[in-house]
Short mmCIF file of C-alpha atoms and ligand atoms in Angstrom, two decimals:
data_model
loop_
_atom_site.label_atom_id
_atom_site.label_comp_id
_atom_site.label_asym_id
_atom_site.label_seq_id
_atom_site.Cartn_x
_atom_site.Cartn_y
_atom_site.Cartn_z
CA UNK B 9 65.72 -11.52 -17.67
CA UNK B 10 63.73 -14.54 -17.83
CA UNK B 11 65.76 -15.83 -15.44
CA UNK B 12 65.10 -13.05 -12.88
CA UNK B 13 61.44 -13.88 -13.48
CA UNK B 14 61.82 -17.66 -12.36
CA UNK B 15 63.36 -16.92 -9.51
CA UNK B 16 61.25 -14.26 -8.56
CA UNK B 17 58.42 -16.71 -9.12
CA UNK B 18 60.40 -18.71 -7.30
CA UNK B 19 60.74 -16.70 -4.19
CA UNK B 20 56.90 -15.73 -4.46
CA UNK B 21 56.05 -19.71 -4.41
CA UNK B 22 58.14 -20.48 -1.81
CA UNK B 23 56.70 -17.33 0.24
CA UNK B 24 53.21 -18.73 0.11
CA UNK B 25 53.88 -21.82 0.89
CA UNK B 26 55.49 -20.86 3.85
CA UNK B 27 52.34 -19.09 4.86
CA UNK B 28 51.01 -22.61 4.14
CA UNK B 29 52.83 -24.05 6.67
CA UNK B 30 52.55 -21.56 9.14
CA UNK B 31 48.58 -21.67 8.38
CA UNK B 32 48.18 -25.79 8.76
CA UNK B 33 50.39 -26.36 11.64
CA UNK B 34 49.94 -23.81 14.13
CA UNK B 35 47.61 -24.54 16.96
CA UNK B 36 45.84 -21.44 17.28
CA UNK B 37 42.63 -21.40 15.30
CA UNK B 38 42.68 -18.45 12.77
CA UNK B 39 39.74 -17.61 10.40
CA UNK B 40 39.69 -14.51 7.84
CA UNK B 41 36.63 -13.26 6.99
CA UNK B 42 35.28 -10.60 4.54
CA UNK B 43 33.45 -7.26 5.14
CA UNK B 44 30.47 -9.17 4.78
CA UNK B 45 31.26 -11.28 7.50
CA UNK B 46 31.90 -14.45 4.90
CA UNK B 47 34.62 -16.76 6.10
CA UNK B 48 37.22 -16.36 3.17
CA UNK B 49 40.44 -18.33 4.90
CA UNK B 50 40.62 -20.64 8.00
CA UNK B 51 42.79 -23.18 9.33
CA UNK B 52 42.64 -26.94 10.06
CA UNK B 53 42.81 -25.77 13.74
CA UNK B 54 39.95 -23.21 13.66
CA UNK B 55 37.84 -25.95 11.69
CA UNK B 56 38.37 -28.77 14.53
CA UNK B 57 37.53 -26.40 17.52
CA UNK B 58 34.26 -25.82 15.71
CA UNK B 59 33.92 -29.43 14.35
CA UNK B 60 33.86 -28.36 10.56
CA UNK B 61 35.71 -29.15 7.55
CA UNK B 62 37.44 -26.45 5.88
CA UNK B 63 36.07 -26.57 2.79
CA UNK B 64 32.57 -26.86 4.45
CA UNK B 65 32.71 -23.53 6.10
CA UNK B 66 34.54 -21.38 3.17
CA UNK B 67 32.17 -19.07 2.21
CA UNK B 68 29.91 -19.14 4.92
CA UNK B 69 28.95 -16.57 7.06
CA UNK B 70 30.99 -16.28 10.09
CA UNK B 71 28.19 -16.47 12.63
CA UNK B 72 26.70 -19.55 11.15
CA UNK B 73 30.13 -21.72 11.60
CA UNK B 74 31.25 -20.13 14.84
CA UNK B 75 28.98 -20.36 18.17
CA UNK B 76 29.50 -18.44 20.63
CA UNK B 77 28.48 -17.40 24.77
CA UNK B 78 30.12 -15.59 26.91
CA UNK B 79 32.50 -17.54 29.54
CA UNK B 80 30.01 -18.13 32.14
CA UNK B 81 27.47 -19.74 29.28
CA UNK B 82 25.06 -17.05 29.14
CA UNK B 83 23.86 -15.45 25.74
CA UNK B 84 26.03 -13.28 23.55
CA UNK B 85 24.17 -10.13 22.89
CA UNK B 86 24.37 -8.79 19.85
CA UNK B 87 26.19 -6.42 20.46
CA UNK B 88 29.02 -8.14 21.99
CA UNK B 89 29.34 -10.40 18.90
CA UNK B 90 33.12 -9.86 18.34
CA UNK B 91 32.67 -10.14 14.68
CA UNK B 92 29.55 -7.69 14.38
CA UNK B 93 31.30 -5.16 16.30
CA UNK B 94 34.50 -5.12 14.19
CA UNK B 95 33.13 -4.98 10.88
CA UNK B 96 30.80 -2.40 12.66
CA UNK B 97 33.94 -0.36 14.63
CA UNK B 98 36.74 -1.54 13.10
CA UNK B 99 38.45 -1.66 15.96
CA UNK B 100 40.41 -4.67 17.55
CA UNK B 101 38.57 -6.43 19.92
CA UNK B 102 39.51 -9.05 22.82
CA UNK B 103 37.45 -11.49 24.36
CA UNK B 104 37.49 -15.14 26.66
CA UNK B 105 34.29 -16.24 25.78
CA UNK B 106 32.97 -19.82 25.28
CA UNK B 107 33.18 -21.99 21.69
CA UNK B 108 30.62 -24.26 20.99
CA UNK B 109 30.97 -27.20 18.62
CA UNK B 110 29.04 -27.82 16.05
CA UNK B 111 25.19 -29.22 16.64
CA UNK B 112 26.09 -28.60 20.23
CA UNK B 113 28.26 -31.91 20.86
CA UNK B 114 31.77 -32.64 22.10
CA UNK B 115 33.11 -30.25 24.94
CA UNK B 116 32.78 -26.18 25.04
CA UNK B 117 35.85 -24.80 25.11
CA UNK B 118 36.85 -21.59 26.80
CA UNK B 119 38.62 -20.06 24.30
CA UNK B 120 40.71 -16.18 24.22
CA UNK B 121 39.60 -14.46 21.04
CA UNK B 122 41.02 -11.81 19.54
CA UNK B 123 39.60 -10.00 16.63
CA UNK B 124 42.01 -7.99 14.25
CA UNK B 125 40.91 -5.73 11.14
CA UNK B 126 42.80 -6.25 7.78
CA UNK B 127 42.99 -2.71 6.21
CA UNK B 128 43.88 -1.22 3.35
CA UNK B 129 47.97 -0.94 3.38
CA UNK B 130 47.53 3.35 3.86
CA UNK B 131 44.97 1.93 6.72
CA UNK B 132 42.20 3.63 5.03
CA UNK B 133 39.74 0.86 4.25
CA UNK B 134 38.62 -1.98 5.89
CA UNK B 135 39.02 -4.95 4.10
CA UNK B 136 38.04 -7.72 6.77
CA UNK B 137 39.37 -9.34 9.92
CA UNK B 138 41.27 -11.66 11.01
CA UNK B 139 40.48 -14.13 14.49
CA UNK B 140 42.85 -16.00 16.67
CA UNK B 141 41.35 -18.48 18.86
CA UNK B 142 43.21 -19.87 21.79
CA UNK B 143 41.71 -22.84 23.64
CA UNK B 144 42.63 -21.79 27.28
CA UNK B 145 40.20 -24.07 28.74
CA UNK B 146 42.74 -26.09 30.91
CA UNK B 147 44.58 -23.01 32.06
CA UNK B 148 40.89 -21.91 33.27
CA UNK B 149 40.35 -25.43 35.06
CA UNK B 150 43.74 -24.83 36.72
CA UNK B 151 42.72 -21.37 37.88
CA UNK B 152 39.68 -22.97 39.14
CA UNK B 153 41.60 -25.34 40.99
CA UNK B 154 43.91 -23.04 42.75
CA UNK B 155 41.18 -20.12 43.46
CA UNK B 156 39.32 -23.41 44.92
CA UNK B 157 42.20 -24.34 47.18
CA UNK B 158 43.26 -20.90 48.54
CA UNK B 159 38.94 -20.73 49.48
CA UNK B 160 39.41 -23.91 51.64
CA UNK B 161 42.16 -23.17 53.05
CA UNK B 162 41.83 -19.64 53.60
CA UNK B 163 37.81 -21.02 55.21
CA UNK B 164 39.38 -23.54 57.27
CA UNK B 165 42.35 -21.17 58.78
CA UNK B 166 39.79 -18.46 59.89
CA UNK B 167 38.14 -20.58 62.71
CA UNK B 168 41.56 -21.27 64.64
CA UNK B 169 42.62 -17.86 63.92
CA UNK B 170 38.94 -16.73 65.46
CA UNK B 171 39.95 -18.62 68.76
CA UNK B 172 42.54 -17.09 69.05
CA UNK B 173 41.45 -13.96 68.95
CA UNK B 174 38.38 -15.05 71.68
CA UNK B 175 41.02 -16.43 74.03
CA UNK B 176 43.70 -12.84 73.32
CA UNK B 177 40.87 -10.95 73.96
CA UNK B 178 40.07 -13.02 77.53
CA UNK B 179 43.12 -12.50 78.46
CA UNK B 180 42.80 -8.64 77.89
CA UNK B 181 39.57 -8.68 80.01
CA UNK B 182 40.42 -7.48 83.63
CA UNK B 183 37.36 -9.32 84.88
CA UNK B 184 38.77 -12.87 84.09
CA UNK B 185 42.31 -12.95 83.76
CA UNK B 186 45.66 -10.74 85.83
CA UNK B 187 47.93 -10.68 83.76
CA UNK B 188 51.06 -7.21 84.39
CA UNK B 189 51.36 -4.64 82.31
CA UNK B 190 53.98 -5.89 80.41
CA UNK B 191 51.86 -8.82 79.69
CA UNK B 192 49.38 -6.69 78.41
CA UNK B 193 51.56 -4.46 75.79
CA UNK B 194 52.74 -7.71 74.26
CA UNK B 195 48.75 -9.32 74.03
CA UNK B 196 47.59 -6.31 72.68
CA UNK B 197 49.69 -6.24 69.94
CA UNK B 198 49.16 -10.14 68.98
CA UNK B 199 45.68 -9.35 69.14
CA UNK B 200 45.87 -6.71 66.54
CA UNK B 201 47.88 -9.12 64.05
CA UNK B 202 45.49 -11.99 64.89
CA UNK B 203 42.87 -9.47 63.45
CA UNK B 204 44.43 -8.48 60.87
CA UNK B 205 45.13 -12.00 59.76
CA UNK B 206 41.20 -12.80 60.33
CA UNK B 207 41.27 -10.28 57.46
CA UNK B 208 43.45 -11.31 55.73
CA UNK B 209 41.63 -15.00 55.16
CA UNK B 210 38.31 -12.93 54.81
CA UNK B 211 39.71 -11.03 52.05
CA UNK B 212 41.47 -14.12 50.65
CA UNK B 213 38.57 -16.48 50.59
CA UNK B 214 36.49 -13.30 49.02
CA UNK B 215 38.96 -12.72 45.89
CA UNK B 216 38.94 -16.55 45.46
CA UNK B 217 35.41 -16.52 45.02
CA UNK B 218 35.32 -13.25 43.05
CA UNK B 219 37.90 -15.04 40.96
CA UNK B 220 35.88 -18.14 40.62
CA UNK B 221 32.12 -16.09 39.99
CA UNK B 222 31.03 -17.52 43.03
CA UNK B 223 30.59 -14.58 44.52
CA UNK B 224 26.69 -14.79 46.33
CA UNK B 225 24.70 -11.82 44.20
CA UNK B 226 21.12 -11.16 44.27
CA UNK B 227 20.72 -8.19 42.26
CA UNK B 228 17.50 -5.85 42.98
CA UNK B 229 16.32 -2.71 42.35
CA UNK B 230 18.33 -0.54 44.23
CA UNK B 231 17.22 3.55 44.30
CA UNK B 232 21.29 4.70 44.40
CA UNK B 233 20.56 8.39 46.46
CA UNK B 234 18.50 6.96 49.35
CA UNK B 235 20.60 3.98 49.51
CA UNK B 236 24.25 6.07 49.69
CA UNK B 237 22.60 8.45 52.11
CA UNK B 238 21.86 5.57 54.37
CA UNK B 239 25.71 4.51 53.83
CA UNK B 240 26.74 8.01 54.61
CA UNK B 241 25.13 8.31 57.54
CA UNK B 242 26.13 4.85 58.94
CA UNK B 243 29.96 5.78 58.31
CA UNK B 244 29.61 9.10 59.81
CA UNK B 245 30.82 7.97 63.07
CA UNK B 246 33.85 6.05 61.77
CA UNK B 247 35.09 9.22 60.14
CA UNK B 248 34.21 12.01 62.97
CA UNK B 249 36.44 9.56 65.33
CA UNK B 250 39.38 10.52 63.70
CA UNK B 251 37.96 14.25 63.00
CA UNK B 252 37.04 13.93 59.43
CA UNK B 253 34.17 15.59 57.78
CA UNK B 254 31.36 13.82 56.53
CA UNK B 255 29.40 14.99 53.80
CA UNK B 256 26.74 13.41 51.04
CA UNK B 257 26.13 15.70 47.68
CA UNK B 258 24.01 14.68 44.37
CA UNK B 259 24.40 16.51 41.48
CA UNK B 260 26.77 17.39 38.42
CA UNK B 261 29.60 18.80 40.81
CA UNK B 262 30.52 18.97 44.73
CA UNK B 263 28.10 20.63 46.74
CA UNK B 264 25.69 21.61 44.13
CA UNK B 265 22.40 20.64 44.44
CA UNK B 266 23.21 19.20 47.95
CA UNK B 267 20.74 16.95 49.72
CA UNK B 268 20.57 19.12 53.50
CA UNK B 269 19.19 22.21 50.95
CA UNK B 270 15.79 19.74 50.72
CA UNK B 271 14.35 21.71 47.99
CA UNK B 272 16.06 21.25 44.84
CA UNK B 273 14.23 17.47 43.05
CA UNK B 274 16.69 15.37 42.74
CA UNK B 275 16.48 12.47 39.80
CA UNK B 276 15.90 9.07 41.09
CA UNK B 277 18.86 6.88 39.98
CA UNK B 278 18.08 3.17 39.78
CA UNK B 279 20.69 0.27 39.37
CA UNK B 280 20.06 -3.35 39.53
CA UNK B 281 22.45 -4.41 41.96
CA UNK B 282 23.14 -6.62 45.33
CA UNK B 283 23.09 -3.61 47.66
CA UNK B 284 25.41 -5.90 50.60
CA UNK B 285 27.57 -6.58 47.63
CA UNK B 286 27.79 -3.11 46.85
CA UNK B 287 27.58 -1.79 50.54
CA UNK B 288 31.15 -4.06 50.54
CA UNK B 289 32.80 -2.00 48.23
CA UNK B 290 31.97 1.96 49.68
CA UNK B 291 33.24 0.22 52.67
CA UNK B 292 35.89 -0.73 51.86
CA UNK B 293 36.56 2.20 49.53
CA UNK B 294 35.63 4.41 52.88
CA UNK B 295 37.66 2.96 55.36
CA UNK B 296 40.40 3.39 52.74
CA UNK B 297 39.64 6.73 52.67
CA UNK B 298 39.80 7.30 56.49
CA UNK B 299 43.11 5.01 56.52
CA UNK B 300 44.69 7.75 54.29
CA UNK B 301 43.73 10.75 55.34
CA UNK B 302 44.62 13.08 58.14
CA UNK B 303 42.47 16.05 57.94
CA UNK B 304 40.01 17.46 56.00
CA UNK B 305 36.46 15.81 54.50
CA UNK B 306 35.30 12.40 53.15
CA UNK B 307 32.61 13.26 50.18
CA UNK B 308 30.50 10.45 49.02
CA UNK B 309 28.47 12.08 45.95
CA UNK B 310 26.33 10.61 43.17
CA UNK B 311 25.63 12.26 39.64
CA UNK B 312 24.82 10.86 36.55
CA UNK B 313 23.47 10.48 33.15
CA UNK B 314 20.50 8.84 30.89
CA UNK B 315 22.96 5.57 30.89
CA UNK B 316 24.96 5.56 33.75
CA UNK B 317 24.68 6.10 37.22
CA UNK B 318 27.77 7.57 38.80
CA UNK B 319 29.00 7.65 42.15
CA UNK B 320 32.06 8.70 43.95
CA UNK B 321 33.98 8.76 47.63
CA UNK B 322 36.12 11.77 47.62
CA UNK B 323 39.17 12.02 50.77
CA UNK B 324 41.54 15.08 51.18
CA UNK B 325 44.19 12.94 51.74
CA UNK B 326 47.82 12.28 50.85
CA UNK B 327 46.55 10.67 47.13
CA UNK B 328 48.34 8.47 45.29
CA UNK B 329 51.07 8.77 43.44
CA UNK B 330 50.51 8.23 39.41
CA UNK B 331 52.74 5.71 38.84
CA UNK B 332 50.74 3.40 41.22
CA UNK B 333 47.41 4.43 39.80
CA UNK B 334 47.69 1.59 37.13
CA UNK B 335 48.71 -0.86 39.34
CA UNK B 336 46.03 -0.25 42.06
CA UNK B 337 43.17 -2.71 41.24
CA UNK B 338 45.63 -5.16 41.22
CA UNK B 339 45.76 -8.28 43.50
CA UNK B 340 48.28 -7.66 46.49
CA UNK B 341 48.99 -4.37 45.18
CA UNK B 342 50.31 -1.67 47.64
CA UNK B 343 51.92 1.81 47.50
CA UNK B 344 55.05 1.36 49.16
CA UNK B 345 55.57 4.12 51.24
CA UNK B 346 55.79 5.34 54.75
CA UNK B 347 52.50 5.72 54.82
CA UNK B 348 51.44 2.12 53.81
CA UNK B 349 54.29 0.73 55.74
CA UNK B 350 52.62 1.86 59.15
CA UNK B 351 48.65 0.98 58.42
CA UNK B 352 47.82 -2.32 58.26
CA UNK B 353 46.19 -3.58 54.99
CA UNK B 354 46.13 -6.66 52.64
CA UNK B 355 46.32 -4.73 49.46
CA UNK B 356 43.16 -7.02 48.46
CA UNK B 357 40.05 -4.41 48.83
CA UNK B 358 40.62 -2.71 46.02
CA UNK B 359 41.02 -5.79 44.14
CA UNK B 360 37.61 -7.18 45.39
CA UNK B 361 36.11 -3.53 44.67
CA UNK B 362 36.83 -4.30 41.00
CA UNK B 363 35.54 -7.73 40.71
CA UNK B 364 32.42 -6.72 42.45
CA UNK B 365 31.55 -3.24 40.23
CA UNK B 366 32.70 -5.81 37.17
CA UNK B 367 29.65 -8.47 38.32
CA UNK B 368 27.30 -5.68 36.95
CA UNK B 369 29.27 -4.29 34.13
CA UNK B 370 30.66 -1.31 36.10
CA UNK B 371 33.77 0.28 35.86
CA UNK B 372 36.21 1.50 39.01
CA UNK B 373 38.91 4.17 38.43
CA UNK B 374 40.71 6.50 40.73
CA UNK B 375 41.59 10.32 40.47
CA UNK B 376 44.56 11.20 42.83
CA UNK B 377 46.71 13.89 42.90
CA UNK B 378 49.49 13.33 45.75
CA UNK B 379 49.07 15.86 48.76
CA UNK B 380 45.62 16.63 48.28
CA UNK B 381 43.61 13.71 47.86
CA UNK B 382 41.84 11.18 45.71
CA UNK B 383 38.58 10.36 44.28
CA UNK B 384 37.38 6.88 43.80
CA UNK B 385 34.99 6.94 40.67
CA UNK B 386 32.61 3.38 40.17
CA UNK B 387 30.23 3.56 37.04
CA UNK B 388 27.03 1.48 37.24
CA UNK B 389 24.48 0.54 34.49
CA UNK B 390 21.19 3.14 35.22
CA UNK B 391 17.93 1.72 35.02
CA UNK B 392 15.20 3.75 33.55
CA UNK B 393 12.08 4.48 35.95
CA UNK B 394 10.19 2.34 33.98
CA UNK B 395 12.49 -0.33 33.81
CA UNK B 396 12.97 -0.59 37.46
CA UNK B 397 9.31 -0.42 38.28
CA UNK B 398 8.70 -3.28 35.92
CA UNK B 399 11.70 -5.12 37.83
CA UNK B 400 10.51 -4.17 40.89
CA UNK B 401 6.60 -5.42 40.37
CA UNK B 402 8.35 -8.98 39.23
CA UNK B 403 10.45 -8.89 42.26
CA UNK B 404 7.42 -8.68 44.57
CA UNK B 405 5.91 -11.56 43.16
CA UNK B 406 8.42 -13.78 43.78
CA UNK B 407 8.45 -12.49 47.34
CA UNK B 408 4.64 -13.36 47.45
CA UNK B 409 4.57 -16.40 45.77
P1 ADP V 276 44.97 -2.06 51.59
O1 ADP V 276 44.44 -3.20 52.40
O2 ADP V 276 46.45 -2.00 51.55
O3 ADP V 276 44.33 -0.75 51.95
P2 ADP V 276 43.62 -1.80 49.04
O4 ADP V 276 43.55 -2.75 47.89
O5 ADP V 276 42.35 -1.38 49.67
O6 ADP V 276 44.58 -2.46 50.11
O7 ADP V 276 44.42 -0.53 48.56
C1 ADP V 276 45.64 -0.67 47.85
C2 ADP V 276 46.56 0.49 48.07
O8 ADP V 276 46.02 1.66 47.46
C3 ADP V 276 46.74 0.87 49.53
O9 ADP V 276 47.78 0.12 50.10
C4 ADP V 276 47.09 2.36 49.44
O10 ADP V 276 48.46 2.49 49.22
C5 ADP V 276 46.36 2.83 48.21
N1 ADP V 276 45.11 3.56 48.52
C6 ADP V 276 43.85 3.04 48.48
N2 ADP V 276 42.94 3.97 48.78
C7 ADP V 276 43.60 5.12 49.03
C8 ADP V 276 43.22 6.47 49.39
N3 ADP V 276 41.93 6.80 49.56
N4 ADP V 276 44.21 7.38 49.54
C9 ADP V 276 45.50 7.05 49.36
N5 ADP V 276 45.93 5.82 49.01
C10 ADP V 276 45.01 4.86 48.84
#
């Protein structure tokens, strides 16, 4: 019996000091705190990235050791604090967000941070958390350095491309060139692929920057119904070219409360966004909209609530299949089919669209249901009246002075 014990002991000893080892040589910085947000465990890694010693920081409150800002540098709210909101939610969280040494020397590090709660073993209670930091500030400086080069290259490649697309386009022009009609047929067609590669580069060098946050924004007070009528009614031609319907609606659901009625009050929904910016994504989510469909309407509508302003662009056409939907907002990404295969696109737009409605903490999804059409959604932070007139009073001032 006693025997059993020893070994048992044994086993238990050995067991803990392989979570020793595990603990002190891994590089990943791991720190366990309590429900009070006390640091109760962390590792010789976690302790260097913040530039304390371990015993120093047991005990401590969590926020006190480990500084924090979000990736670009900015202030952490509050209510992003990854630690706050798990003892808060207790829900995993994930994060890239910047470390900052302690007293503010040495390097910041980018670092991935993920946030995991320790429950009770039935999963009833929480009983902490537990956070693994990854420094992944070189495999940042390495995206930087590739999103830089595909923006030069992509910049420089666009003005040979645009002479050559002056000179095609010469050639076309009756007044200063003869060329036969066979001549013709074949310069038509490299003119189309020389635009679509001008494209191409555009869309490029934009999704490098977007990558990169270098992205030009000027946010302003932007009043979302007069500004999407104004949209509406500059696509209007693009879509009655190919015989599409053109329609504008605000309200809860389609056609309710519609605009052309111009009696019902509609609410004024205010966003604090770079209307070109944004005018870049309806466009492109527009022309998508004409590219894939054959008949029927294009709807661009706006609703909303106390929070959030919501708008969508609405197509009857041949929708998207659902195993694609996940994929869509992805880089490159395409539905293959025989649709796709016959317009011309980069398979960027929607990829830009994201990045874009992202820059102001907006959200993108699609609704699609194949053979009758799709509905692009994009969610935008609302501005109260107040808010915006206070924004809008400090952004005259700046104009003036
Ligand atoms: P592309 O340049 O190919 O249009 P996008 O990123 O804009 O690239 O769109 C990605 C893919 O999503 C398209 O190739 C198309 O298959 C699909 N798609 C986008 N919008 C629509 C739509 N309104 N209806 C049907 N399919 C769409």
């Amino acid at each position: 019996e006693s025997k059993r014990v020893t070994q048992l002991t044994g086993q238990l000893r050995n067991k803990q000091q392989q979570a020793e080892i595990l603990m002190q040589s891994i590089s990943d910085g791991i720190i366990v705190i309590d429900t009070e947000g006390k640091i109760s465990l962390l590792n010789p890694a976690a302790a260097k990235m913040m530039g304390w010693a371990v015993d120093e920081a047991m005990g401590i409150d969590v926020n006190l050791v480990v500084k924090l800002l979000q990736e670009d540098g900015k202030e952490l709210a509050p209510e992003q604090d990854p630690f706050k909101q798990i003892l808060r939610t207790g829900q995993q969280n994930n994060s890239v967000v910047q470390l900052i040494e302690r007293g503010g020397i040495g390097d910041h590090h980018i670092v991935s941070l993920v946030v995991s709660p320790i429950l009770t073993p039935k999963g009833s209670e929480l009983l902490g958390a537990i956070a693994v930091f990854r420094d992944v500030s070189a495999a940042r400086q390495e995206e930087h350095r590739r999103a830089d080069f595909i923006s030069t290259a992509s910049h420089e490649m666009r003005t040979p491309v645009a002479a050559i697309e002056g000179y095609l386009a010469l050639a076309l022009n009756d007044r200063v060139a003869k060329i036969d009609q066979k001549a013709r047929e074949y310069l038509i067609k490299a003119h189309e692929s020389t635009q679509h590669l001008g494209k191409l580069f555009q869309d490029l060098l934009t999704s490098a920057k977007a990558e990169d946050g270098r992205l030009v924004n000027h946010p302003v007070v932007v009043e979302m119904g007069t500004y999407l009528r104004q949209i509406t009614d500059g696509l209007r031609f693009a879509a009655e070219k190919k015989g599409l319907l053109m329609d504008f609606t605000i309200g809860t659901g389609d056609g309710e409360n519609k605009v052309t009625s111009g009696k019902v009050i509609t609410p004024l929904y205010y966003t604090h966004i770079d209307p070109d910016r944004m005018r870049e994504v309806i466009t492109n989510l527009f022309d998508n909209a004409v590219k894939y469909t054959e008949s029927g309407k294009i709807v661009i509508g706006l609703t909303g609530d106390k929070d959030v302003v919501q708008f969508f662009i609405r197509d009857t056409g041949n929708g998207i299949p659902a195993d694609d939907i996940p994929h869509l907002f992805q880089k490159f990404y395409r539905v293959d089919n025989s649709t796709t295969r016959t317009i011309g696109g980069t398979g960027l737009g929607l990829f830009i669209c994201r990045k874009i409605v992202e820059i102001y903490h907006g959200r993108i999804w699609v609704e699609s249901t194949p053979g009758k059409g799709s509905t692009f959604y994009i969610n935008i932070p609302r501005l109260s009246n107040q808010k915006a007139t206070q924004l809008q009073t400090a952004e005259k001032q700046v104009v003036i002075g």
